[in-house]
N, C-alpha and C. Protein backbone atom coordinates (compact mmCIF):
# COMPACT_ATOMS: atom_id res chain seq x y z
N MET A 1 148.94 193.22 22.79
CA MET A 1 148.53 193.95 23.84
C MET A 1 149.51 194.74 24.74
N ARG A 2 148.69 195.66 25.47
CA ARG A 2 149.25 196.81 26.43
C ARG A 2 147.84 196.40 27.51
N LEU A 3 148.21 196.18 29.05
CA LEU A 3 148.02 195.58 30.18
C LEU A 3 148.10 196.62 30.56
N ARG A 4 147.35 196.35 31.68
CA ARG A 4 147.16 197.63 33.48
C ARG A 4 147.21 196.48 34.76
N LEU A 5 148.58 196.17 35.24
CA LEU A 5 148.01 196.13 37.07
C LEU A 5 147.68 196.71 38.03
N GLU A 6 147.33 196.74 38.99
CA GLU A 6 147.08 197.18 39.91
C GLU A 6 147.21 196.00 40.61
N PHE A 7 147.83 196.61 42.13
CA PHE A 7 148.16 195.14 43.49
C PHE A 7 148.42 195.93 44.51
N THR A 8 147.83 195.27 45.39
CA THR A 8 148.91 194.96 46.86
C THR A 8 149.25 193.26 47.80
N THR A 9 149.99 193.88 48.89
CA THR A 9 150.32 192.84 49.88
C THR A 9 150.37 192.97 50.88
N GLU A 10 149.98 192.03 51.24
CA GLU A 10 149.14 192.11 52.42
C GLU A 10 149.32 191.08 53.80
N PRO A 11 150.08 191.37 54.74
CA PRO A 11 150.02 192.32 56.24
C PRO A 11 150.64 193.82 55.52
N PHE A 12 149.61 194.65 55.87
CA PHE A 12 150.69 196.06 55.39
C PHE A 12 150.89 196.02 57.59
N ASP A 13 151.96 196.54 57.51
CA ASP A 13 152.66 196.95 58.35
C ASP A 13 152.65 198.98 58.54
N LEU A 14 152.36 198.98 59.00
CA LEU A 14 152.07 201.32 58.95
C LEU A 14 153.31 201.76 59.78
N ASP A 15 154.05 200.86 60.52
CA ASP A 15 155.66 201.43 60.98
C ASP A 15 156.70 201.40 60.20
N GLU A 16 157.06 200.17 59.39
CA GLU A 16 158.27 200.26 58.09
C GLU A 16 157.60 198.76 57.57
N PRO A 17 157.94 199.27 55.79
CA PRO A 17 157.69 198.23 55.29
C PRO A 17 157.98 196.83 55.09
N PRO A 18 156.71 196.64 55.71
CA PRO A 18 157.58 194.91 55.62
C PRO A 18 158.10 194.33 53.97
N ALA A 19 158.59 193.44 54.30
CA ALA A 19 159.85 192.30 53.28
C ALA A 19 158.49 192.03 52.45
N HIS A 20 157.46 191.67 52.44
CA HIS A 20 156.82 191.12 50.73
C HIS A 20 156.57 192.07 49.60
N ALA A 21 156.95 193.86 51.06
CA ALA A 21 156.14 194.94 50.19
C ALA A 21 158.06 194.68 49.49
N LEU A 22 158.66 195.59 50.83
CA LEU A 22 160.28 195.26 49.43
C LEU A 22 160.53 194.70 48.59
N MET A 23 160.62 193.58 48.71
CA MET A 23 160.03 192.44 47.42
C MET A 23 159.30 192.67 46.40
N ALA A 24 157.70 193.50 46.28
CA ALA A 24 157.82 193.48 45.53
C ALA A 24 157.64 194.94 44.81
N ARG A 25 157.35 196.03 45.48
CA ARG A 25 159.01 196.80 44.85
C ARG A 25 160.18 196.49 43.88
N GLU A 26 161.08 195.46 44.44
CA GLU A 26 162.47 195.38 43.82
C GLU A 26 161.73 194.87 42.58
N VAL A 27 161.16 194.28 42.54
CA VAL A 27 160.84 192.78 41.62
C VAL A 27 159.70 193.38 40.29
N THR A 28 158.82 194.79 41.24
CA THR A 28 157.86 195.95 39.46
C THR A 28 159.20 196.71 39.14
N LEU A 29 160.37 197.48 40.02
CA LEU A 29 161.10 198.70 39.94
C LEU A 29 162.08 197.96 38.78
N GLY A 30 162.36 196.56 38.77
CA GLY A 30 162.70 195.72 37.82
C GLY A 30 162.73 196.14 36.46
N ALA A 31 160.73 195.32 36.66
CA ALA A 31 160.86 195.02 35.27
C ALA A 31 160.85 195.71 34.10
N ALA A 32 160.10 195.59 32.88
CA ALA A 32 160.72 196.12 32.02
C ALA A 32 159.36 196.80 31.29
N LEU A 33 159.40 198.74 32.03
CA LEU A 33 157.46 197.84 32.31
C LEU A 33 157.75 199.85 31.52
N ASP A 34 156.38 199.90 31.06
CA ASP A 34 156.50 201.54 29.91
C ASP A 34 155.99 202.53 31.15
N THR A 35 155.80 202.07 32.49
CA THR A 35 154.79 202.83 33.78
C THR A 35 154.79 202.25 34.86
N VAL A 36 155.54 202.70 36.40
CA VAL A 36 154.92 202.01 37.22
C VAL A 36 155.16 203.37 38.61
N ASP A 37 154.07 202.70 39.15
CA ASP A 37 153.92 204.11 40.15
C ASP A 37 153.90 202.91 41.42
N VAL A 38 154.61 202.94 42.38
CA VAL A 38 154.29 203.04 43.59
C VAL A 38 154.85 202.97 44.20
N GLY A 39 153.43 202.59 45.21
CA GLY A 39 153.20 203.87 46.44
C GLY A 39 153.22 203.24 48.11
N PRO A 40 152.53 203.90 49.16
CA PRO A 40 152.55 202.37 50.01
C PRO A 40 151.52 201.90 50.69
N PHE A 41 149.64 202.32 49.52
CA PHE A 41 149.20 201.18 50.02
C PHE A 41 148.93 200.64 48.10
N GLY A 42 149.77 201.29 47.54
CA GLY A 42 148.57 199.63 46.29
C GLY A 42 149.41 200.60 44.81
N ASN A 43 149.85 200.09 43.70
CA ASN A 43 150.88 200.03 43.29
C ASN A 43 150.20 200.11 41.30
N THR A 44 151.19 199.79 40.34
CA THR A 44 150.06 200.20 39.36
C THR A 44 150.85 200.72 38.42
N VAL A 45 151.59 198.87 37.59
CA VAL A 45 151.88 199.19 36.20
C VAL A 45 150.81 199.87 35.30
N GLU A 46 152.13 199.62 34.21
CA GLU A 46 151.73 199.32 32.40
C GLU A 46 152.24 198.67 31.12
N GLY A 47 152.29 197.82 30.52
CA GLY A 47 153.13 197.25 29.27
C GLY A 47 152.84 196.36 28.64
N GLY A 48 153.76 195.94 28.23
CA GLY A 48 153.26 194.56 27.10
C GLY A 48 152.23 193.37 28.10
N ALA A 49 152.00 192.95 26.97
CA ALA A 49 150.74 192.01 28.33
C ALA A 49 152.22 190.88 28.54
N ASP A 50 153.73 190.15 27.89
CA ASP A 50 153.90 189.37 28.26
C ASP A 50 155.13 189.47 29.19
N GLU A 51 155.44 191.40 28.85
CA GLU A 51 156.25 191.65 30.45
C GLU A 51 155.20 191.64 31.30
N VAL A 52 154.44 191.91 31.46
CA VAL A 52 153.40 192.27 33.07
C VAL A 52 152.44 190.57 33.85
N LEU A 53 153.01 190.22 32.56
CA LEU A 53 151.62 188.54 33.22
C LEU A 53 153.57 187.84 33.36
N THR A 54 154.40 188.70 33.22
CA THR A 54 155.86 187.45 33.91
C THR A 54 155.53 188.23 34.69
N LEU A 55 155.99 189.67 35.29
CA LEU A 55 155.46 190.04 36.33
C LEU A 55 154.87 189.53 37.52
N VAL A 56 153.05 189.46 37.18
CA VAL A 56 152.57 188.69 37.34
C VAL A 56 152.83 187.23 38.86
N ASN A 57 153.50 186.16 37.45
CA ASN A 57 154.83 185.49 38.25
C ASN A 57 155.67 185.24 39.50
N GLU A 58 155.96 186.16 39.23
CA GLU A 58 157.95 186.67 39.75
C GLU A 58 157.10 187.50 41.21
N LEU A 59 156.05 188.33 40.82
CA LEU A 59 155.97 188.72 41.95
C LEU A 59 154.86 188.16 42.61
N VAL A 60 153.90 187.51 42.46
CA VAL A 60 153.58 186.54 43.70
C VAL A 60 154.43 184.99 44.16
N SER A 61 154.86 184.45 43.29
CA SER A 61 155.85 183.92 44.34
C SER A 61 156.84 184.16 44.61
N LYS A 62 157.79 185.39 44.71
CA LYS A 62 158.37 186.13 45.59
C LYS A 62 157.83 186.74 46.57
N SER A 63 156.47 187.34 46.68
CA SER A 63 156.23 188.37 47.56
C SER A 63 155.48 187.34 48.26
N LEU A 64 155.38 185.73 48.23
CA LEU A 64 154.38 184.46 49.42
C LEU A 64 155.48 184.35 49.89
N ALA A 65 156.95 184.25 49.03
CA ALA A 65 158.06 183.38 49.44
C ALA A 65 158.48 184.48 50.91
N VAL A 66 158.67 186.23 51.25
CA VAL A 66 159.13 186.13 52.42
C VAL A 66 158.00 187.09 53.23
N GLY A 67 156.79 186.47 52.81
CA GLY A 67 155.70 186.15 53.83
C GLY A 67 154.23 186.91 53.54
N ALA A 68 154.19 187.66 52.42
CA ALA A 68 153.05 188.09 51.86
C ALA A 68 151.16 186.77 52.36
N THR A 69 149.96 187.44 52.75
CA THR A 69 149.75 186.53 53.20
C THR A 69 148.39 186.69 52.68
N ARG A 70 148.03 187.68 51.83
CA ARG A 70 147.51 187.94 50.70
C ARG A 70 147.63 188.79 49.88
N ILE A 71 147.55 188.87 48.63
CA ILE A 71 148.02 189.10 47.26
C ILE A 71 146.43 189.73 46.36
N SER A 72 146.40 190.65 47.07
CA SER A 72 145.59 191.72 45.68
C SER A 72 145.74 191.65 43.67
N LEU A 73 145.31 191.52 42.82
CA LEU A 73 145.79 191.51 41.72
C LEU A 73 144.35 192.41 41.34
N GLN A 74 144.34 193.20 39.97
CA GLN A 74 143.28 193.87 39.85
C GLN A 74 144.14 193.76 37.31
N LEU A 75 143.86 193.43 36.72
CA LEU A 75 144.26 193.07 35.48
C LEU A 75 143.40 193.68 34.89
N ASN A 76 143.81 194.67 32.89
CA ASN A 76 143.35 195.43 32.11
C ASN A 76 144.23 195.41 31.65
N VAL A 77 142.62 195.35 30.48
CA VAL A 77 143.58 195.69 29.18
C VAL A 77 143.38 196.10 28.51
N VAL A 78 144.47 197.59 28.19
CA VAL A 78 143.91 198.78 27.60
C VAL A 78 144.39 199.03 26.90
N GLU A 79 144.42 198.49 25.78
CA GLU A 79 144.05 198.50 23.98
C GLU A 79 144.84 197.42 23.93
N GLY A 80 144.36 196.85 22.69
CA GLY A 80 145.05 195.60 21.88
C GLY A 80 143.95 194.75 21.79
N SER A 81 143.09 194.32 22.35
CA SER A 81 142.46 193.85 22.85
C SER A 81 141.83 192.65 21.91
N GLY A 82 142.13 193.25 20.16
CA GLY A 82 141.79 192.23 19.94
C GLY A 82 140.24 191.35 19.45
N THR A 83 139.34 191.76 20.97
CA THR A 83 137.83 191.38 20.85
C THR A 83 136.97 192.89 20.12
N ARG A 84 136.57 192.39 19.37
CA ARG A 84 135.31 192.30 18.47
C ARG A 84 133.98 192.56 19.26
N GLY A 85 134.01 194.30 18.86
CA GLY A 85 132.30 195.51 18.95
C GLY A 85 130.96 194.71 18.71
N PRO A 86 130.48 195.04 18.93
CA PRO A 86 128.99 194.31 18.98
C PRO A 86 128.28 194.52 17.61
N GLU A 87 128.92 196.50 16.28
CA GLU A 87 129.37 196.85 15.47
C GLU A 87 130.09 195.13 14.16
N ALA A 88 130.26 194.61 14.80
CA ALA A 88 131.52 194.16 13.96
C ALA A 88 130.82 192.06 13.53
N ALA A 89 129.58 192.54 14.88
CA ALA A 89 129.08 190.66 14.96
C ALA A 89 127.99 190.46 13.60
N ALA A 90 127.48 191.64 13.11
CA ALA A 90 126.37 191.76 12.07
C ALA A 90 126.80 191.46 10.49
């Protein structure tokens, strides 16, 4: 299964990246993922389920440890969900 994760860490600081944003970037760039897009107001990654879920755990714990007060996540299955469509139920 492939997953797409979009996330942001807060609070924002427009003058310089806060420690939690730098930590999130470091953790994300060091992960074994297929695609990574790190931006100033949001980040998107794609990869296998194990890799993305491992990243979520590390991202949340390390970002909170250095000052994040809110982490917003959106996780989507992009392929291989294993779900059956309505035609399979008939």
